[in-house]
Amino acid sequence: MSDPQRIAADPGLSVFVTANAGSGKTKTLIDRVARLLLAGAEPETILCVTYTKAAAAEMQRRLFGLLGDWSVYDDARLSARLAELEGREVESYDRERLSAARALFARALETPGGLKIQTIHAFCEKLLRRFPLEAGVSPGFRVMDDAASAAVAAAARKAVARHALKGEGAVAEAYARFSVALDYQSFQSMFAAFEAQRGRLTAYLEAQGGFAGAVADVWRVCGFDQAEDPQVLLTEAMADLDRGLWRAAAQLLSEGGKQDQTNSAKLAKVAANPDATFDEAVGALFTQAGTPATWVAKTSGLKSREDLREGLLAEQDRLAAARERAASASVAWDTAYALALADAYLTAYRFEKAAVGGLDFADLIEKTRDLTALRPQAAWVLYKLDGGIAHMLVDEAQDTAPDQWAIVRALAGEFFSGEGLPTRGGLTRNMFVVGDEKQSIYSFQGAAPEILIQEFEHHRDRAAGAGQRFERVDLLASWRSTPEVLKFVDAAFAAPERAAAILPRQGAGGDPEPILHEAMRKTDAGCVDLWPLEREVPGEDREAWDAPLDQVAETSANRRLAERIAGEIAALIARGDAVFDKDRRVWRPATPGDVLILVRRRKALFEEILRALKRREIPVAGADRLALSEHILFDDLLALARFVQFPDDDLTLAALLKSPFCDIDDDSLYALAFGRGKTPLWTRLTDRADERPEWGEALAFLTLARSEAARRRPFEFYSHLLGARDGAGRTQRARILRRLGAEAQDALDEFLAQVLAAEQRGIEDLESLAAALVSLDIMVKRELEAGRDEVRVMTAHGAKGLEAPIVFLPETTLSRTARGSPLLETEAGGFLWSSSTKADGPAAAAARERRARKDEEEAFRLLYVALTRARDRLVLCGRIASNAKEETLKGWWRALNDAMAHPDIAPQVRPVRSGEMEFQRFGRPQNP
């Protein structure tokens, strides 16, 4: 039987690989590169692009490790390894072949510019730096990181506000409209939506010829030839009201029962009032929910006059159509105003970027796409590149967005053409693409699972036209997880609708292709635990006078669930539950580093889990993402900048005295502050510093801070103070980490990076620095390495590409991760702005339904990613509202329960008791 991994690694074929989670796609990709080098390909002609820096670094590490091992193996061992890799006989490797294999390590190291194993963004950056004039970018451009992009976005929003304050034009009118209609948070979220869809909005506006063309398109999409006033539409609908019909129906119903008389009064009121509003008319023939009242068709009072019944039914239809048309007009107007702000924001963003000479990650892709596929100079660029790329490898193809695929198409355009078939080392130029539609979870960046198949068909057809083979290879075998975990995953997606949601491919007969995994760890034991849901306690009283409003109650479901998770982790470590060490190939007792907890959002439960683990003194890596502006250290560092400028600001000084810089406790601070009257706290501290040691140390540090602020720039100021030592010889940096934990190191480093970046933008004083940083929303991404022997808590999105022996999923009942933005994308790539489902017209409702469907499909793909992170054991749990019924829950929880009830699973499910909790277990854990 042929080995699919070996077929995929064949350097003589172009291959599209669809790989299950844990199927060894990275190994296959490394094998492919190694075999290309063995076959004579020049290292500099191989381009491998992937999605993340971590993935690129891991590939380089593994490839150099493989080639490095070859360079030191003896003949027998090297021959065996090469034979296993290429599927040949050991005897076929003579000394010349072995010597060439050993030399590959040196050849790879000596390759000019190094091996091209990099992210797509890194490749685009190098290409733009090589052809800046052709791409229309400055030769000295700099790539902006997330923080720099956030600063540019903030400056762009301010520019839009300044433009609006001039009080003229569509931007001013739109700004005034939305700033009044929306609260502050919603108004800021509006611009956040523009930022999130910046690329697609730009493409839409360009495709329509600018703002005016986009507005015209919006009106067409909403069903109008020209702009209409919603109120005028409703007024016209009332003018067409058949008042005679309404009066006759009211007269007939007045002779009926109590309900008929009630309906009669409503009809008569509208018919008699020439100034009756549209809402009053709707109130007579529709329910409060807005649906047509059923009494019109069913009431016995109208049986004697079928003409009246039919007339009222026609009035219902006419009013419903008028309401729908007015809603569509309102959506069109709101969208036009939203696009006015979006267009102004996008324009301001471009100007702000140009001012700092920067390109963001989206620009790298867009400029490279234009350079290679659209510009007149594209042919010249591709001609210059044609001799430099002979073999292209694309990793994580399911995460590749359309613009990125356009670059791949352009670069591989000559691979399958008559003149583009020269050989390198006897090899035909070819492609290797690997991905998994089931793990496509980056739709917000433009990726979509169906694109993978479309691209395969495109390149396959081109290869066939050139007389080349382009194979599709499916890697179904999983080397990561135990049979129980994989069997449970298959059962969770056994329902055709779930299979179709995560894998948009059809099998024989047009049915969805089933989700199947082949477990390679056939003799290893594993298990899946399904815990009962933690139910909220109804009507819980709060200590309103002395408890913070956002404090989580001790009996809340989130807190109880977090404590239960922490307790189970502590117990399994104490018991010595066994996990499989894939490096040493042995079973060993579990440690904290073997546990991965995956949430769907960084909200209350996320924080509660971190607290619960720390309370039990279980090593935990902290959050995988830090909102710098929300970290307490950020407040302390800004307080330091404010204090040296305004020492008499008592609140700032009090916060600083409580910080790790001074470390004064509540009682000591109270003793210092109480009874001072109008005397500033700073004066009180300077007068009484010798009364307590901690006061004296605080005064010494704060005095040093004031003196340093007078003669140093911001970065030097902070760097010097962080290195200052206290009476015990500890630096301020050490005091911070001792008090706030290891994760504060990342927040501190990022803060200093932001200070340095601010100086480069021309900010050279602490007052301007504090004002600039406080307005930035900066997210610090932390790499949570598995080797630190700490429990890792992160989102399922952030865990893409990771794995762990034991995985907890505590948010299995979450129906949706966030409230959707009013900015809706249409099927045709346009946009509509609708604030709620009640305000939707038909076009907006269709766009909202499309988004909901795609969100649900991606949620199931996210579930697949989360489940397949586990090597040995899955623990599934969640919370439920006090009045909710478990049988009504959908989404993840329903899929997991259906899996437990699946015919292949249910016979092996048994109840297990742990403390006071009884739960269901499929399979069995490996004995210690």
PDB file of C-alpha atoms in Angstrom, residues 794-926:
ATOM      1  CA  MET A 794      -5.633  30.684  25.994  1.00  0.00           C
ATOM      2  CA  THR A 795      -8.331  30.991  23.380  1.00  0.00           C
ATOM      3  CA  ALA A 796      -8.987  28.161  20.965  1.00  0.00           C
ATOM      4  CA  HIS A 797      -7.968  30.542  18.160  1.00  0.00           C
ATOM      5  CA  GLY A 798      -4.614  31.139  19.847  1.00  0.00           C
ATOM      6  CA  ALA A 799      -4.017  27.393  20.265  1.00  0.00           C
ATOM      7  CA  LYS A 800      -3.938  26.759  16.509  1.00  0.00           C
ATOM      8  CA  GLY A 801      -0.887  24.590  15.849  1.00  0.00           C
ATOM      9  CA  LEU A 802      -0.377  23.674  19.518  1.00  0.00           C
ATOM     10  CA  GLU A 803      -1.099  20.443  21.381  1.00  0.00           C
ATOM     11  CA  ALA A 804      -1.084  19.055  24.931  1.00  0.00           C
ATOM     12  CA  PRO A 805      -1.677  15.693  26.610  1.00  0.00           C
ATOM     13  CA  ILE A 806      -4.661  17.036  28.595  1.00  0.00           C
ATOM     14  CA  VAL A 807      -7.044  19.671  27.233  1.00  0.00           C
ATOM     15  CA  PHE A 808      -9.934  21.353  29.078  1.00  0.00           C
ATOM     16  CA  LEU A 809     -12.761  23.058  27.157  1.00  0.00           C
ATOM     17  CA  PRO A 810     -14.765  25.064  29.735  1.00  0.00           C
ATOM     18  CA  GLU A 811     -16.934  27.212  27.410  1.00  0.00           C
ATOM     19  CA  THR A 812     -18.855  24.568  25.511  1.00  0.00           C
ATOM     20  CA  THR A 813     -22.248  26.246  26.044  1.00  0.00           C
ATOM     21  CA  LEU A 814     -21.368  29.658  24.638  1.00  0.00           C
ATOM     22  CA  SER A 815     -23.852  30.347  21.867  1.00  0.00           C
ATOM     23  CA  ARG A 816     -21.984  33.261  20.343  1.00  0.00           C
ATOM     24  CA  THR A 817     -18.642  34.862  21.063  1.00  0.00           C
ATOM     25  CA  ALA A 818     -19.593  38.525  20.621  1.00  0.00           C
ATOM     26  CA  ARG A 819     -22.360  40.851  19.542  1.00  0.00           C
ATOM     27  CA  GLY A 820     -22.154  41.298  15.812  1.00  0.00           C
ATOM     28  CA  SER A 821     -21.198  44.627  14.327  1.00  0.00           C
ATOM     29  CA  PRO A 822     -23.903  46.624  12.498  1.00  0.00           C
ATOM     30  CA  LEU A 823     -21.542  46.601   9.497  1.00  0.00           C
ATOM     31  CA  LEU A 824     -22.796  43.696   7.374  1.00  0.00           C
ATOM     32  CA  GLU A 825     -21.059  42.307   4.310  1.00  0.00           C
ATOM     33  CA  THR A 826     -23.270  41.208   1.423  1.00  0.00           C
ATOM     34  CA  GLU A 827     -22.825  38.154  -0.770  1.00  0.00           C
ATOM     35  CA  ALA A 828     -21.540  40.401  -3.583  1.00  0.00           C
ATOM     36  CA  GLY A 829     -18.842  41.971  -1.394  1.00  0.00           C
ATOM     37  CA  GLY A 830     -20.725  45.166  -0.604  1.00  0.00           C
ATOM     38  CA  PHE A 831     -21.646  46.559   2.799  1.00  0.00           C
ATOM     39  CA  LEU A 832     -24.779  47.608   4.662  1.00  0.00           C
ATOM     40  CA  TRP A 833     -25.158  49.273   8.052  1.00  0.00           C
ATOM     41  CA  SER A 834     -28.104  48.118  10.155  1.00  0.00           C
ATOM     42  CA  SER A 835     -28.226  48.627  13.910  1.00  0.00           C
ATOM     43  CA  SER A 836     -30.478  45.665  14.764  1.00  0.00           C
ATOM     44  CA  THR A 837     -32.594  42.885  13.319  1.00  0.00           C
ATOM     45  CA  LYS A 838     -35.695  45.028  13.870  1.00  0.00           C
ATOM     46  CA  ALA A 839     -34.232  47.707  11.612  1.00  0.00           C
ATOM     47  CA  ASP A 840     -33.276  45.284   8.820  1.00  0.00           C
ATOM     48  CA  GLY A 841     -34.775  45.476   5.396  1.00  0.00           C
ATOM     49  CA  PRO A 842     -34.657  42.374   3.134  1.00  0.00           C
ATOM     50  CA  ALA A 843     -31.106  43.067   1.932  1.00  0.00           C
ATOM     51  CA  ALA A 844     -29.780  43.651   5.454  1.00  0.00           C
ATOM     52  CA  ALA A 845     -31.649  40.602   6.767  1.00  0.00           C
ATOM     53  CA  ALA A 846     -30.055  38.457   4.050  1.00  0.00           C
ATOM     54  CA  ALA A 847     -26.599  39.835   4.891  1.00  0.00           C
ATOM     55  CA  ARG A 848     -27.174  39.219   8.597  1.00  0.00           C
ATOM     56  CA  GLU A 849     -28.380  35.671   7.954  1.00  0.00           C
ATOM     57  CA  ARG A 850     -25.322  35.047   5.769  1.00  0.00           C
ATOM     58  CA  ARG A 851     -23.015  36.232   8.549  1.00  0.00           C
ATOM     59  CA  ALA A 852     -24.811  34.128  11.148  1.00  0.00           C
ATOM     60  CA  ARG A 853     -24.504  31.039   8.945  1.00  0.00           C
ATOM     61  CA  LYS A 854     -20.818  31.589   8.324  1.00  0.00           C
ATOM     62  CA  ASP A 855     -20.208  32.331  12.022  1.00  0.00           C
ATOM     63  CA  GLU A 856     -21.909  29.066  12.966  1.00  0.00           C
ATOM     64  CA  GLU A 857     -19.841  27.117  10.444  1.00  0.00           C
ATOM     65  CA  GLU A 858     -16.632  28.706  11.698  1.00  0.00           C
ATOM     66  CA  ALA A 859     -17.656  28.002  15.304  1.00  0.00           C
ATOM     67  CA  PHE A 860     -17.824  24.291  14.484  1.00  0.00           C
ATOM     68  CA  ARG A 861     -14.438  24.471  12.746  1.00  0.00           C
ATOM     69  CA  LEU A 862     -13.125  26.111  15.907  1.00  0.00           C
ATOM     70  CA  LEU A 863     -14.555  23.201  17.905  1.00  0.00           C
ATOM     71  CA  TYR A 864     -12.656  20.817  15.641  1.00  0.00           C
ATOM     72  CA  VAL A 865      -9.440  22.742  16.278  1.00  0.00           C
ATOM     73  CA  ALA A 866     -10.055  22.727  20.039  1.00  0.00           C
ATOM     74  CA  LEU A 867     -10.852  19.004  20.258  1.00  0.00           C
ATOM     75  CA  THR A 868      -7.857  17.959  18.190  1.00  0.00           C
ATOM     76  CA  ARG A 869      -5.357  19.788  20.414  1.00  0.00           C
ATOM     77  CA  ALA A 870      -5.626  16.881  22.892  1.00  0.00           C
ATOM     78  CA  ARG A 871      -3.186  14.000  22.748  1.00  0.00           C
ATOM     79  CA  ASP A 872      -4.443  11.791  25.596  1.00  0.00           C
ATOM     80  CA  ARG A 873      -7.429  13.279  27.395  1.00  0.00           C
ATOM     81  CA  LEU A 874     -10.268  15.753  26.839  1.00  0.00           C
ATOM     82  CA  VAL A 875     -12.281  17.354  29.643  1.00  0.00           C
ATOM     83  CA  LEU A 876     -15.495  19.060  28.467  1.00  0.00           C
ATOM     84  CA  CYS A 877     -17.489  21.347  30.761  1.00  0.00           C
ATOM     85  CA  GLY A 878     -19.483  24.576  30.867  1.00  0.00           C
ATOM     86  CA  ARG A 879     -22.042  26.735  32.623  1.00  0.00           C
ATOM     87  CA  ILE A 880     -25.752  27.299  32.126  1.00  0.00           C
ATOM     88  CA  ALA A 881     -28.129  30.107  33.070  1.00  0.00           C
ATOM     89  CA  SER A 882     -30.406  29.577  36.054  1.00  0.00           C
ATOM     90  CA  ASN A 883     -33.582  29.393  33.945  1.00  0.00           C
ATOM     91  CA  ALA A 884     -32.185  27.636  30.847  1.00  0.00           C
ATOM     92  CA  LYS A 885     -33.022  24.071  29.863  1.00  0.00           C
ATOM     93  CA  GLU A 886     -30.086  21.884  28.957  1.00  0.00           C
ATOM     94  CA  GLU A 887     -31.973  20.121  26.159  1.00  0.00           C
ATOM     95  CA  THR A 888     -32.444  23.460  24.354  1.00  0.00           C
ATOM     96  CA  LEU A 889     -28.726  24.219  24.167  1.00  0.00           C
ATOM     97  CA  LYS A 890     -27.239  24.092  20.683  1.00  0.00           C
ATOM     98  CA  GLY A 891     -23.800  24.598  19.156  1.00  0.00           C
ATOM     99  CA  TRP A 892     -20.840  22.937  20.817  1.00  0.00           C
ATOM    100  CA  TRP A 893     -22.724  21.435  23.749  1.00  0.00           C
ATOM    101  CA  ARG A 894     -25.280  19.704  21.555  1.00  0.00           C
ATOM    102  CA  ALA A 895     -22.522  18.311  19.308  1.00  0.00           C
ATOM    103  CA  LEU A 896     -20.608  16.953  22.314  1.00  0.00           C
ATOM    104  CA  ASN A 897     -23.700  15.362  23.852  1.00  0.00           C
ATOM    105  CA  ASP A 898     -24.636  13.832  20.506  1.00  0.00           C
ATOM    106  CA  ALA A 899     -21.124  12.397  20.299  1.00  0.00           C
ATOM    107  CA  MET A 900     -21.503  10.741  23.708  1.00  0.00           C
ATOM    108  CA  ALA A 901     -24.781   9.214  22.507  1.00  0.00           C
ATOM    109  CA  HIS A 902     -23.355   8.041  19.169  1.00  0.00           C
ATOM    110  CA  PRO A 903     -23.679   4.259  18.581  1.00  0.00           C
ATOM    111  CA  ASP A 904     -19.900   3.900  18.304  1.00  0.00           C
ATOM    112  CA  ILE A 905     -19.359   5.769  21.592  1.00  0.00           C
ATOM    113  CA  ALA A 906     -22.325   5.152  23.903  1.00  0.00           C
ATOM    114  CA  PRO A 907     -21.577   1.455  24.716  1.00  0.00           C
ATOM    115  CA  GLN A 908     -18.196   2.488  26.132  1.00  0.00           C
ATOM    116  CA  VAL A 909     -19.448   5.453  28.184  1.00  0.00           C
ATOM    117  CA  ARG A 910     -19.602   4.933  31.941  1.00  0.00           C
ATOM    118  CA  PRO A 911     -20.346   7.164  34.937  1.00  0.00           C
ATOM    119  CA  VAL A 912     -17.370   8.221  37.059  1.00  0.00           C
ATOM    120  CA  ARG A 913     -17.453   9.907  40.452  1.00  0.00           C
ATOM    121  CA  SER A 914     -14.858  12.441  41.538  1.00  0.00           C
ATOM    122  CA  GLY A 915     -15.582  13.984  44.925  1.00  0.00           C
ATOM    123  CA  GLU A 916     -19.168  15.270  44.840  1.00  0.00           C
ATOM    124  CA  MET A 917     -19.345  15.295  41.039  1.00  0.00           C
ATOM    125  CA  GLU A 918     -20.441  12.468  38.797  1.00  0.00           C
ATOM    126  CA  PHE A 919     -19.638  12.740  35.104  1.00  0.00           C
ATOM    127  CA  GLN A 920     -19.585  10.662  31.913  1.00  0.00           C
ATOM    128  CA  ARG A 921     -16.333   9.149  30.643  1.00  0.00           C
ATOM    129  CA  PHE A 922     -15.630   7.597  27.274  1.00  0.00           C
ATOM    130  CA  GLY A 923     -12.544   5.379  27.268  1.00  0.00           C
ATOM    131  CA  ARG A 924     -10.108   5.088  30.125  1.00  0.00           C
ATOM    132  CA  PRO A 925      -7.012   7.015  31.191  1.00  0.00           C
ATOM    133  CA  GLN A 926      -3.641   5.330  31.018  1.00  0.00           C
TER     134      GLN A 926
END
